PDB file of C-alpha atoms (C1' of nucleotides) in Angstrom:
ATOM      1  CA  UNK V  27      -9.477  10.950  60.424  1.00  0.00           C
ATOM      2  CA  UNK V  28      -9.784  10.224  64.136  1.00  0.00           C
ATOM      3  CA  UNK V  29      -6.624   9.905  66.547  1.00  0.00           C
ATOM      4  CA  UNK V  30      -7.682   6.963  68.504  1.00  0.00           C
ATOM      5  CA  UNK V  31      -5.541   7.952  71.171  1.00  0.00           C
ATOM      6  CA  UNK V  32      -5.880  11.549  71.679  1.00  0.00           C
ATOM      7  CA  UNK V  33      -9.057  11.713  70.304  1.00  0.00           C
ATOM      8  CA  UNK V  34      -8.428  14.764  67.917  1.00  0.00           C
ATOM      9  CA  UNK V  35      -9.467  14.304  64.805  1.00  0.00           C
ATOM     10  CA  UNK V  36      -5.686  15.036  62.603  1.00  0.00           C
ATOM     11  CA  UNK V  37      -4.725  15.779  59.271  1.00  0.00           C
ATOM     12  CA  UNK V  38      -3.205  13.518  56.983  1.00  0.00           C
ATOM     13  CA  UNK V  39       0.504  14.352  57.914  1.00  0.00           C
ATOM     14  CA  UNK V  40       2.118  12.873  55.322  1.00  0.00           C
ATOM     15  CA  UNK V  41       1.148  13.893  52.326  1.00  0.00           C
ATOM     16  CA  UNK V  42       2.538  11.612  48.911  1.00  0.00           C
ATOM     17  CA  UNK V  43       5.706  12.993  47.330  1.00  0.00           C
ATOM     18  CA  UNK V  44       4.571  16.093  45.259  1.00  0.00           C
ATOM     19  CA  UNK V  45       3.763  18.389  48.005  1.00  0.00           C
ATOM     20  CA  UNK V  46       5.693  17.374  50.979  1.00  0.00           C
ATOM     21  CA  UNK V  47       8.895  19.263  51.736  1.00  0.00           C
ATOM     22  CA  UNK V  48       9.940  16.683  53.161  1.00  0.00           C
ATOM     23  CA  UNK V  49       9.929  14.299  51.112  1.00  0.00           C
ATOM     24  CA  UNK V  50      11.580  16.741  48.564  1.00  0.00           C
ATOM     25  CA  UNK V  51      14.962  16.877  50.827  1.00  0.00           C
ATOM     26  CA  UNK V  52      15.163  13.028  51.261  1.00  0.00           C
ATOM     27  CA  UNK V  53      15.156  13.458  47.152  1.00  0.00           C
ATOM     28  CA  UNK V  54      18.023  15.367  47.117  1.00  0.00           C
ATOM     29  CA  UNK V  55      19.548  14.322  50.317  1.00  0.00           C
ATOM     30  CA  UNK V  56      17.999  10.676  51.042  1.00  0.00           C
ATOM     31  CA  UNK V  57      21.095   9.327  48.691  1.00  0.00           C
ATOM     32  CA  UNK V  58      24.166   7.532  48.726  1.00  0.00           C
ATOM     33  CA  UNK V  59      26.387  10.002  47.709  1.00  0.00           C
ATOM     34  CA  UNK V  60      24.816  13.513  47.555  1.00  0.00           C
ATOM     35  CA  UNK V  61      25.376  14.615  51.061  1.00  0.00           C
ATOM     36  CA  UNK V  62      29.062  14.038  50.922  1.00  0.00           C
ATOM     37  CA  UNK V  63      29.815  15.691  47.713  1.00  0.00           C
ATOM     38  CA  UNK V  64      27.715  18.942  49.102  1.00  0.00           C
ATOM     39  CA  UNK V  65      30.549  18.771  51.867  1.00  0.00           C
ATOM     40  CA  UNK V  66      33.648  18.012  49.861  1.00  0.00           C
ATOM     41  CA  UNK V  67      32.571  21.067  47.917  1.00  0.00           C
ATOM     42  CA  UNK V  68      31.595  23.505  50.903  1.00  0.00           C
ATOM     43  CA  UNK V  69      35.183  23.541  51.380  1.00  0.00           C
ATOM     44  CA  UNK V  70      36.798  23.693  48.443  1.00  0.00           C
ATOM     45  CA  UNK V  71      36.160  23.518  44.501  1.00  0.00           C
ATOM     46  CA  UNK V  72      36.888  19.880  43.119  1.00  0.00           C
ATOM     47  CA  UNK V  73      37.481  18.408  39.967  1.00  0.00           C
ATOM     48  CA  UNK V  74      36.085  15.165  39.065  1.00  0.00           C
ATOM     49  CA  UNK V  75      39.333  12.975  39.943  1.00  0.00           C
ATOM     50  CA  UNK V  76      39.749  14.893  42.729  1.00  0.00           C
ATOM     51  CA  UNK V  77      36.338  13.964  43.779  1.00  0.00           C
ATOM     52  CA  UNK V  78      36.699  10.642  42.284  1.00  0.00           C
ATOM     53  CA  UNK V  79      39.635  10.193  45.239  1.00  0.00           C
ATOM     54  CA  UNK V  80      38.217  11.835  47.559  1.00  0.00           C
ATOM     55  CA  UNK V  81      35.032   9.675  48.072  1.00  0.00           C
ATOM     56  CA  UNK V  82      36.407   6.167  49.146  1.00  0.00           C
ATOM     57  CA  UNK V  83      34.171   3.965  47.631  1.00  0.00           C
ATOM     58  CA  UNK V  84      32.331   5.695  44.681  1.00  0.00           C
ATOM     59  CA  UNK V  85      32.342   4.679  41.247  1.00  0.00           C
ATOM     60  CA  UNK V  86      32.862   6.922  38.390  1.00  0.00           C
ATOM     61  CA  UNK V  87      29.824   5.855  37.284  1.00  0.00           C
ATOM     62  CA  UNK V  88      27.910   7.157  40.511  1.00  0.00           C
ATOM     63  CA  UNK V  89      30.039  10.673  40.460  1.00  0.00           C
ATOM     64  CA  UNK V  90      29.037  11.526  37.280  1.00  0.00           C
ATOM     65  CA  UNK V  91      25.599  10.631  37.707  1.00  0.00           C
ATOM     66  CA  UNK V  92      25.190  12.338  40.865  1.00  0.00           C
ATOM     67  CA  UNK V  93      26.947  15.346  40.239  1.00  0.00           C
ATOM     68  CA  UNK V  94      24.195  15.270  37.077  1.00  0.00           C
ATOM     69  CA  UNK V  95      21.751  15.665  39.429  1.00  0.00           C
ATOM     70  CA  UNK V  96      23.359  18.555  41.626  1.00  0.00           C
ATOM     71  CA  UNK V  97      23.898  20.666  38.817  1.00  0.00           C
ATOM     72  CA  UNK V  98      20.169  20.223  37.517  1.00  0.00           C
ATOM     73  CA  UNK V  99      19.094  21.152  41.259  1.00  0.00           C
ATOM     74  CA  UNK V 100      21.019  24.052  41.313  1.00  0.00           C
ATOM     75  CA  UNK V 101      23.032  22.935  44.224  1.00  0.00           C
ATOM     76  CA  UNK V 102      26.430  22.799  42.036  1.00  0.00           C
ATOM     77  CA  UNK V 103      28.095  24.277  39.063  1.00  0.00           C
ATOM     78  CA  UNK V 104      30.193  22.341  36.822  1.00  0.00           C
ATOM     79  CA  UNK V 105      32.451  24.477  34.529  1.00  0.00           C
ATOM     80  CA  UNK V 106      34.455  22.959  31.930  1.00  0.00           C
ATOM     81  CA  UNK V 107      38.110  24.626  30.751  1.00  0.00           C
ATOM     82  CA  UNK V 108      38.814  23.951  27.451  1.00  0.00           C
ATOM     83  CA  UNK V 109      42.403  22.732  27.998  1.00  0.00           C
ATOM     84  CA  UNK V 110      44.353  19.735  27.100  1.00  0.00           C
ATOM     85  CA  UNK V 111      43.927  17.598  29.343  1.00  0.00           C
ATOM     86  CA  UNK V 112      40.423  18.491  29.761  1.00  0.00           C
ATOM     87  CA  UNK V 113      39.590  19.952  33.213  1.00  0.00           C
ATOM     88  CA  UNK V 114      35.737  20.040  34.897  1.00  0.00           C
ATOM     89  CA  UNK V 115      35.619  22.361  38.109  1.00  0.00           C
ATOM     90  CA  UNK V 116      32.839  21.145  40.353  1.00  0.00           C
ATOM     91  CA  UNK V 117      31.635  24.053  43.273  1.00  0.00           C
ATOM     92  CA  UNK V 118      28.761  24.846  45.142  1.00  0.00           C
ATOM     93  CA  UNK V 119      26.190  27.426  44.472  1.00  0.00           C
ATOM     94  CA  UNK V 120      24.971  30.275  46.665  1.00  0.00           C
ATOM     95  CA  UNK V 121      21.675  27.542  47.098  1.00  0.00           C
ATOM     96  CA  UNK V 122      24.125  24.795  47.451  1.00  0.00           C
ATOM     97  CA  UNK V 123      25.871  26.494  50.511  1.00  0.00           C
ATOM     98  CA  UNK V 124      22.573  26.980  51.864  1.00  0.00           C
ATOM     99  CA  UNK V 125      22.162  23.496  52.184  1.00  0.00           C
ATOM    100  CA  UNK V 126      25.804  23.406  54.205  1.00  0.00           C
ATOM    101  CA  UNK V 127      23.797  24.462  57.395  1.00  0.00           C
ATOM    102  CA  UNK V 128      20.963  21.674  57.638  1.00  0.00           C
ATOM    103  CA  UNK V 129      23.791  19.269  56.588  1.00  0.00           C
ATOM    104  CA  UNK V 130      26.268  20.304  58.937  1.00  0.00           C
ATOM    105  CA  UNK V 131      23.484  20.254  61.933  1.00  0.00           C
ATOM    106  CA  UNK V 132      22.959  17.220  60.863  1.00  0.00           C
ATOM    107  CA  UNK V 133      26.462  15.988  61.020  1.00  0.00           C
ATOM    108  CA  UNK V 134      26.953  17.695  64.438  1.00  0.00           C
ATOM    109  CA  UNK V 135      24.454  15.254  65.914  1.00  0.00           C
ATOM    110  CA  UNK V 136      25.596  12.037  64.527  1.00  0.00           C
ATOM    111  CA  UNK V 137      29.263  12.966  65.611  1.00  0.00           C
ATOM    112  CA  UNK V 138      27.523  13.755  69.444  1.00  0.00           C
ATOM    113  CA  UNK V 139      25.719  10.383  69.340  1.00  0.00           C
ATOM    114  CA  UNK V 140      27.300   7.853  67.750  1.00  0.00           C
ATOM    115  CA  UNK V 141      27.858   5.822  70.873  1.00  0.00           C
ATOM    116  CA  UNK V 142      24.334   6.268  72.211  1.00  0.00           C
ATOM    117  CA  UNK V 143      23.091   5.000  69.135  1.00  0.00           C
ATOM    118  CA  UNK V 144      26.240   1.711  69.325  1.00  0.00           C
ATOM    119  CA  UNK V 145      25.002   1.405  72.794  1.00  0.00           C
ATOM    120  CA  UNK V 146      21.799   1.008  71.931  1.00  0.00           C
ATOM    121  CA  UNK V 147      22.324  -1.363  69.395  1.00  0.00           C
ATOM    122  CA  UNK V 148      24.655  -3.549  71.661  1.00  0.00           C
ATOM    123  CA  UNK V 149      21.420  -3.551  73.902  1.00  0.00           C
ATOM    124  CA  UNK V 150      18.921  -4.575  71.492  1.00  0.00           C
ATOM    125  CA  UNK V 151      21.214  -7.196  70.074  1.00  0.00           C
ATOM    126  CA  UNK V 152      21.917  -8.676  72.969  1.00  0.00           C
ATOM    127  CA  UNK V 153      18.789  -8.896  74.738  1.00  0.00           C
ATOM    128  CA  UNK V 154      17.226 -10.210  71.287  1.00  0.00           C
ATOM    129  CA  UNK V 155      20.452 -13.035  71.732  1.00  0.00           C
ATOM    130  CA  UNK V 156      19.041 -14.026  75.213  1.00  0.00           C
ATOM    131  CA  UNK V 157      15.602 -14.201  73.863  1.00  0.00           C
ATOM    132  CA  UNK V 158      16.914 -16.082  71.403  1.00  0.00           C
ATOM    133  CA  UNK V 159      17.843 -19.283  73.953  1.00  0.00           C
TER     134      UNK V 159
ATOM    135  CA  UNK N   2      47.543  13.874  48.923  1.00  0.00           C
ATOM    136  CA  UNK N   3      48.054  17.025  46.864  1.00  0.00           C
ATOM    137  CA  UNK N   4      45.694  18.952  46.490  1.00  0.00           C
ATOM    138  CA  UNK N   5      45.670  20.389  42.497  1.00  0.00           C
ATOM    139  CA  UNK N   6      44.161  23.933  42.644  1.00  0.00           C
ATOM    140  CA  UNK N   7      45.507  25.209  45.751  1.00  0.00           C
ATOM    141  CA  UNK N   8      48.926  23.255  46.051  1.00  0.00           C
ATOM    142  CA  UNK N   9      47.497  22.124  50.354  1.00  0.00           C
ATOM    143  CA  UNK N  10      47.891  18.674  50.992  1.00  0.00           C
ATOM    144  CA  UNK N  11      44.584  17.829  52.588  1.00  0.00           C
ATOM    145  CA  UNK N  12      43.830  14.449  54.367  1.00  0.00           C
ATOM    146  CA  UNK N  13      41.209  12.123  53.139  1.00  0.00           C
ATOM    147  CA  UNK N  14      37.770  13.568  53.585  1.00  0.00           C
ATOM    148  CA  UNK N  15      35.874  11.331  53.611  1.00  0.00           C
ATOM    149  CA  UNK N  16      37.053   7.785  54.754  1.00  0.00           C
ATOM    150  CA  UNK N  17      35.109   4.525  54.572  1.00  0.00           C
ATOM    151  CA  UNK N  18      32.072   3.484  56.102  1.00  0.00           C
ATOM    152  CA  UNK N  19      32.885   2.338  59.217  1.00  0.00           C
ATOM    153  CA  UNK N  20      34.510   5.713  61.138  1.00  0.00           C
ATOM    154  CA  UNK N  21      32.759   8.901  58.936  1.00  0.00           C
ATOM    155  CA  UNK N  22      29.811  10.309  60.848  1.00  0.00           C
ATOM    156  CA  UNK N  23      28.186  11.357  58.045  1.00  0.00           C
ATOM    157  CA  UNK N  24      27.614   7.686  56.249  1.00  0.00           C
ATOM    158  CA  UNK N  25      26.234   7.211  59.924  1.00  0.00           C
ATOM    159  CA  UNK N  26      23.810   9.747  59.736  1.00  0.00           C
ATOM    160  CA  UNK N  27      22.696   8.534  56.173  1.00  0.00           C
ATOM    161  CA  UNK N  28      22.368   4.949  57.428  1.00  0.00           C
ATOM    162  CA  UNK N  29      19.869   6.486  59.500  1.00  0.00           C
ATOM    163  CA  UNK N  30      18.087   8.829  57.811  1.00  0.00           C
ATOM    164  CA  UNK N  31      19.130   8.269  54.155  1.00  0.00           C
ATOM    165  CA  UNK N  32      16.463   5.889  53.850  1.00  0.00           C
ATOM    166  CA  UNK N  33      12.811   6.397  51.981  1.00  0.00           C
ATOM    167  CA  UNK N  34      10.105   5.981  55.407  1.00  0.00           C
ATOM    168  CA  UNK N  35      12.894   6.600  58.304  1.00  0.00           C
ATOM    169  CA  UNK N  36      12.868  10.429  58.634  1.00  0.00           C
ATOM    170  CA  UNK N  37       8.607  10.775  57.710  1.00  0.00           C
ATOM    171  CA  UNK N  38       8.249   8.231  60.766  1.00  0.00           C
ATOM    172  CA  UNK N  39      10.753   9.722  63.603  1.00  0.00           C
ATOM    173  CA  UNK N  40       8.534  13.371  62.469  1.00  0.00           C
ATOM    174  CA  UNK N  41       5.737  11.906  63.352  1.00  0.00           C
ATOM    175  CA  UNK N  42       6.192  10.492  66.231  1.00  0.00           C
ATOM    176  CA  UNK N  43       7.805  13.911  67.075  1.00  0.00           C
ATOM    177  CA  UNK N  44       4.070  14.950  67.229  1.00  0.00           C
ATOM    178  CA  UNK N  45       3.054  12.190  69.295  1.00  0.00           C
ATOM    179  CA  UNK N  46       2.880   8.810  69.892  1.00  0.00           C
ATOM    180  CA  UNK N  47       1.305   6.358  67.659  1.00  0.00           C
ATOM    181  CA  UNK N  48      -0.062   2.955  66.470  1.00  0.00           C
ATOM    182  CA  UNK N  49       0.967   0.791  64.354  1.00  0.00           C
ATOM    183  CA  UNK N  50      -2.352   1.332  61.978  1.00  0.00           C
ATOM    184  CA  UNK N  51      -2.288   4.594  62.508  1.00  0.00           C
ATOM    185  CA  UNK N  52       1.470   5.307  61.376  1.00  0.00           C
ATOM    186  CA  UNK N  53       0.276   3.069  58.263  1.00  0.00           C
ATOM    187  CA  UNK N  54      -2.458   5.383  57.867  1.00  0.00           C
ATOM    188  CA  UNK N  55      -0.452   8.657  58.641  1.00  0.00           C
ATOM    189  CA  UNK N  56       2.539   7.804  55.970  1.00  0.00           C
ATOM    190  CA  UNK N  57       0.792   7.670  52.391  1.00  0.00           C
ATOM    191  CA  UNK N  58       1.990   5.337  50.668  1.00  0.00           C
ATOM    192  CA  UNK N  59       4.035   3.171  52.824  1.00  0.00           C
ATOM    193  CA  UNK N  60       3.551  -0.407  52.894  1.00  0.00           C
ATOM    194  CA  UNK N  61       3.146  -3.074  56.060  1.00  0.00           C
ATOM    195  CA  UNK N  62       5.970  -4.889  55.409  1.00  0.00           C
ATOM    196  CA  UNK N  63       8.284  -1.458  54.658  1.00  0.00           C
ATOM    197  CA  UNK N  64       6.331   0.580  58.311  1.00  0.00           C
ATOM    198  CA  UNK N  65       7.667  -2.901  60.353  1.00  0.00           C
ATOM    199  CA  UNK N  66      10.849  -2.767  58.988  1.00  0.00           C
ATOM    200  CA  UNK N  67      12.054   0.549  59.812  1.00  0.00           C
ATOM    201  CA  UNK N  68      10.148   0.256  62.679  1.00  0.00           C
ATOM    202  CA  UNK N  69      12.512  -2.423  63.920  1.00  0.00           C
ATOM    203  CA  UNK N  70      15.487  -0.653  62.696  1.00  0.00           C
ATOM    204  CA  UNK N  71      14.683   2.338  64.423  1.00  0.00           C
ATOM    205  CA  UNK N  72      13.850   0.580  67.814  1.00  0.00           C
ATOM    206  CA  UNK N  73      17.642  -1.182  67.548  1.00  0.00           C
ATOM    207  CA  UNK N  74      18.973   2.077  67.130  1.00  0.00           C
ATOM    208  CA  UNK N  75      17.620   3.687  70.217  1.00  0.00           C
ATOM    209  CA  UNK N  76      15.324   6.355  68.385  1.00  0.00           C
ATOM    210  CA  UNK N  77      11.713   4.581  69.075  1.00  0.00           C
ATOM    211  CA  UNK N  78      10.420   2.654  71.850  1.00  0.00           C
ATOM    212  CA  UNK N  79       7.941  -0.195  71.036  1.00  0.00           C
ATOM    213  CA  UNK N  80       5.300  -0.969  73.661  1.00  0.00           C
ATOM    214  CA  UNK N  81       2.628  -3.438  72.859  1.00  0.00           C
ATOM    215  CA  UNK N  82      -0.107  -3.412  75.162  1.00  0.00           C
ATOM    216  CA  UNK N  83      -1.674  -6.779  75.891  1.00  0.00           C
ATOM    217  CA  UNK N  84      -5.152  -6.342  74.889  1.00  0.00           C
ATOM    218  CA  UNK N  85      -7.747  -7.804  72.460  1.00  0.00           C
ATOM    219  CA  UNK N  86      -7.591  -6.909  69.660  1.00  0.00           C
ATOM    220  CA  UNK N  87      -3.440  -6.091  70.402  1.00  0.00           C
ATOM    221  CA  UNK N  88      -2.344  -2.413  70.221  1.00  0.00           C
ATOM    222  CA  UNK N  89       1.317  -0.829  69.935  1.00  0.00           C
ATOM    223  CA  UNK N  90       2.036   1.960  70.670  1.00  0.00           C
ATOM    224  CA  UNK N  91       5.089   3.690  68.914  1.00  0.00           C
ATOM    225  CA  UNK N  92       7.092   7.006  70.625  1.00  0.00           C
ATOM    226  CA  UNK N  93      10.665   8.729  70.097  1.00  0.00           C
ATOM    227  CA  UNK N  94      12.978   8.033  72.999  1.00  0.00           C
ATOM    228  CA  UNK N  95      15.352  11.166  74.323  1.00  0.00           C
ATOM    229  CA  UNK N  96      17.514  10.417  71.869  1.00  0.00           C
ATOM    230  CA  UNK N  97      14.964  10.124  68.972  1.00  0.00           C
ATOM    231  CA  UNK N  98      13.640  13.441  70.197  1.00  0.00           C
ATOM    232  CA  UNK N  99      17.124  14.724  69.917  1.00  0.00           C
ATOM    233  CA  UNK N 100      17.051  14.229  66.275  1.00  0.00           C
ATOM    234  CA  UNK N 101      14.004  16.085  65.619  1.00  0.00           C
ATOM    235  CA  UNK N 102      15.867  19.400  65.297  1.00  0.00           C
ATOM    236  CA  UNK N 103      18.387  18.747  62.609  1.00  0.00           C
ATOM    237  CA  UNK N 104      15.704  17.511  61.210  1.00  0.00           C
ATOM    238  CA  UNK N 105      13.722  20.513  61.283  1.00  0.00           C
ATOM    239  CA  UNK N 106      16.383  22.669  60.076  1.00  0.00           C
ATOM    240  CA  UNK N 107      16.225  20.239  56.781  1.00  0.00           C
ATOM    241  CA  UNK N 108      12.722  20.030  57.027  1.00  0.00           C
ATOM    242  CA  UNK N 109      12.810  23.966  57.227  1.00  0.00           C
ATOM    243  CA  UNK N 110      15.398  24.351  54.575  1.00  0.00           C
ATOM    244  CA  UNK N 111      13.208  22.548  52.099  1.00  0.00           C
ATOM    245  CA  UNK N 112      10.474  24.961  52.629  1.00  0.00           C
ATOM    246  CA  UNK N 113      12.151  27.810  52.081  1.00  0.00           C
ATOM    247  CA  UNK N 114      13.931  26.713  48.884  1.00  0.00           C
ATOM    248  CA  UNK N 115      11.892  24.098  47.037  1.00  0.00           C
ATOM    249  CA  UNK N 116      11.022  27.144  44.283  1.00  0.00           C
ATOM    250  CA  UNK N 117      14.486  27.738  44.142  1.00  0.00           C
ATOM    251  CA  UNK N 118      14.895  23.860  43.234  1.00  0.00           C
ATOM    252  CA  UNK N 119      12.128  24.129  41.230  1.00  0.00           C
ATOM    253  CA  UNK N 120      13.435  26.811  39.367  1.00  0.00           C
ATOM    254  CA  UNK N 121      16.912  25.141  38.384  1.00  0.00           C
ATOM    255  CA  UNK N 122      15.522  21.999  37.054  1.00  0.00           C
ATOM    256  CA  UNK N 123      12.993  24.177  34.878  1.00  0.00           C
ATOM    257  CA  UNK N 124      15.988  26.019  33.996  1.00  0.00           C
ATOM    258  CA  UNK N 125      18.182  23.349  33.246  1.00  0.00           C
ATOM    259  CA  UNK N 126      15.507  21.026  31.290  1.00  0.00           C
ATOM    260  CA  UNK N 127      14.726  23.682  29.079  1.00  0.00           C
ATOM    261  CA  UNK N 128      18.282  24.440  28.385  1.00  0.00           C
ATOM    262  CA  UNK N 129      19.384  20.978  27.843  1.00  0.00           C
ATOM    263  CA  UNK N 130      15.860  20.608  25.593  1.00  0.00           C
ATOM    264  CA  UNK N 131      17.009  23.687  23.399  1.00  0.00           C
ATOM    265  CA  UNK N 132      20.250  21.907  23.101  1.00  0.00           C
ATOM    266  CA  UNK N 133      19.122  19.184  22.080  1.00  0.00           C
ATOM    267  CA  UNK N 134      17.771  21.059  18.895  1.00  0.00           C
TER     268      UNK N 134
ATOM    269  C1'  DC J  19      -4.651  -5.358  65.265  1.00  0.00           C
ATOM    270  C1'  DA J  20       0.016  -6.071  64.400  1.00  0.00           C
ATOM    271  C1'  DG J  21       2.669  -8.257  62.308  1.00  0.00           C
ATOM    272  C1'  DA J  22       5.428 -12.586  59.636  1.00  0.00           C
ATOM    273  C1'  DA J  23       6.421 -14.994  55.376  1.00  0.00           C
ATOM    274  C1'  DT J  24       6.771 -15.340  50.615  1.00  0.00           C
ATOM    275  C1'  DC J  25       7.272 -13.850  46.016  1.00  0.00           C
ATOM    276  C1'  DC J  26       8.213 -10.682  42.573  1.00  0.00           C
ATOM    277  C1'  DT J  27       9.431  -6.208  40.379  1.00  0.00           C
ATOM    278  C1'  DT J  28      11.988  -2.145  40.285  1.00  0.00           C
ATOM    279  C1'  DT J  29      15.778   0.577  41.392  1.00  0.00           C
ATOM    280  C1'  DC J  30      20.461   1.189  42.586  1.00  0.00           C
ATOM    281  C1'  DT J  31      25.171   0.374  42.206  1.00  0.00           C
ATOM    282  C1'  DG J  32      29.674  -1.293  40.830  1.00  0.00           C
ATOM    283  C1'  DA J  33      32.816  -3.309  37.338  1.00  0.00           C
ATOM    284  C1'  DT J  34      34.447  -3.028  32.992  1.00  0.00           C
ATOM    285  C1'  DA J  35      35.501  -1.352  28.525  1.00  0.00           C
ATOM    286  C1'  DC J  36      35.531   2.461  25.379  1.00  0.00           C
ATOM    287  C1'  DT J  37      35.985   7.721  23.651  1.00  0.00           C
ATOM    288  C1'  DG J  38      36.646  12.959  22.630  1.00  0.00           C
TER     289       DG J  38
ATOM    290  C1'  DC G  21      41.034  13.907  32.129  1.00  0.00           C
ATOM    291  C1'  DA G  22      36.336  13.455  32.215  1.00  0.00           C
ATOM    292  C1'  DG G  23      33.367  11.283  31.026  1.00  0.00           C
ATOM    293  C1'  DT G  24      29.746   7.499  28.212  1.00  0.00           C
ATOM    294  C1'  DA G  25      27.840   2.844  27.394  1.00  0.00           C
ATOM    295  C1'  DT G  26      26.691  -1.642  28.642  1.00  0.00           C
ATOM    296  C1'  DC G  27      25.932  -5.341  31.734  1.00  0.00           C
ATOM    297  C1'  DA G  28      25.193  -7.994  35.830  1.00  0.00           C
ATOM    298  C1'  DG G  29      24.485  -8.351  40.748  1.00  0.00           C
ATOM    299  C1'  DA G  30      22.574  -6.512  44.961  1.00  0.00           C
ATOM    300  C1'  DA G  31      19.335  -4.222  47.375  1.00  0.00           C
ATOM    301  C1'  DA G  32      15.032  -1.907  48.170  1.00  0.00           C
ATOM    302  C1'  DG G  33      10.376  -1.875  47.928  1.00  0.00           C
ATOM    303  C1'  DG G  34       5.488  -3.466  47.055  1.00  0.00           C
ATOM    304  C1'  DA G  35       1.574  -6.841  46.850  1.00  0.00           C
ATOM    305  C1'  DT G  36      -0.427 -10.642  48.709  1.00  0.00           C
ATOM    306  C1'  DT G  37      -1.488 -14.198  51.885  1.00  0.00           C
ATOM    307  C1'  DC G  38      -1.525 -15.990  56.465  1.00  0.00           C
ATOM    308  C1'  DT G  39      -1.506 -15.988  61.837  1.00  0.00           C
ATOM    309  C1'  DG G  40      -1.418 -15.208  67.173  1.00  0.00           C
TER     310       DG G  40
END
DNA sequence: CAGAATCCTTTCTGATACTG
DNA sequence: CAGTATCAGAAAGGATTCTG
């Protein structure tokens, strides 16, 4: 493959799903939901209502399926207590808190450019509005 | 709010859409081609074709799209050159390159524990399948 | 070449009702 | 309480065809 810019001749850089790391996190991260339970939970433990409350807008539904999903990645433990009412303790793992760093790098830079980015988008909608007339 | 298992009241974690930096990030990133394009680019700048080329599997329609998005947002500049045939060349902005190294860390993060990943879901699958007995 | 437009399929998600 | 099951709507994504 030839860079018809540069000139150097590159490798595929993108390779499909299987072996690309990348890829890989946007499967566990690239969600709805995920990325905001790994928080709730890398401060505290949870329990499903808890979580239930604590993520405005997520079904029941979506909880249990994504906390399904956590657990099976390793990311969380669920551990049930056979009492009446039934209680589910939700936590992260040692790989789970791991993942807090990325996330919270992450986070860091969305909180320190939030307004660049609604800047930007005031530009661009704007100038597309003139263009418009 | 009352917090069950430690008796703190905590605030609301996570709030709606509108004011949780977080959901921002995710808007951004927690998409399928968004993340795989700003890398790239990282690297150098590129075509239209080329990205097409570059991202396997990607279609035309789904490479313009989050093109566009990513131009409103501030994180790509678009500069089509007016020649015959038509070229466009595609390159972070500051801010796009900005991104690139929370995005590393993920990137990085994946690398290091995809086996671990790996490893829970062959652990879980095989428990679950001996359940299932 | 770099898209735009259209159509169609798949996936995701929420609402609702029910259960151990 | 902590789910499961079912259904319907929305959204995402892909394939194809067409154009400046």
């Amino acid at each position: 493959m030839s860079d018809t810019h540069t000139g150097v001749t590159v490798p595929v850089p993108v390779p499909a799903d299987a072996d690309c790391p990348i890829r890989e996190v946007l499967d566990i991260v690239g969600d709805k939901w995920s990325v905001l339970i790994v928080v709730l939970l890398g401060q505290s433990t949870y329990r499903f209502t808890e979580l239930n409350r604590a993520i405005e807008g997520i079904s029941q539904r979506m909880l249990t399926r994504t906390l399904r999903i956590l657990v099976r990645d390793g990311l969380v433990t669920r551990t049930p207590h056979a009492t009446v009412p039934p209680r589910v303790d939700y936590a992260l793992t040692d790989l789970g808190r791991t993942l807090l760093e990325p996330l919270t790098a992450l986070n860091t830079w969305a909180g320190a450019h939030r307004d660049d980015i609604a800047a930007a988008r005031r530009r661009h909608d704007t100038a597309e509005e003139a263009a418009a007339q």
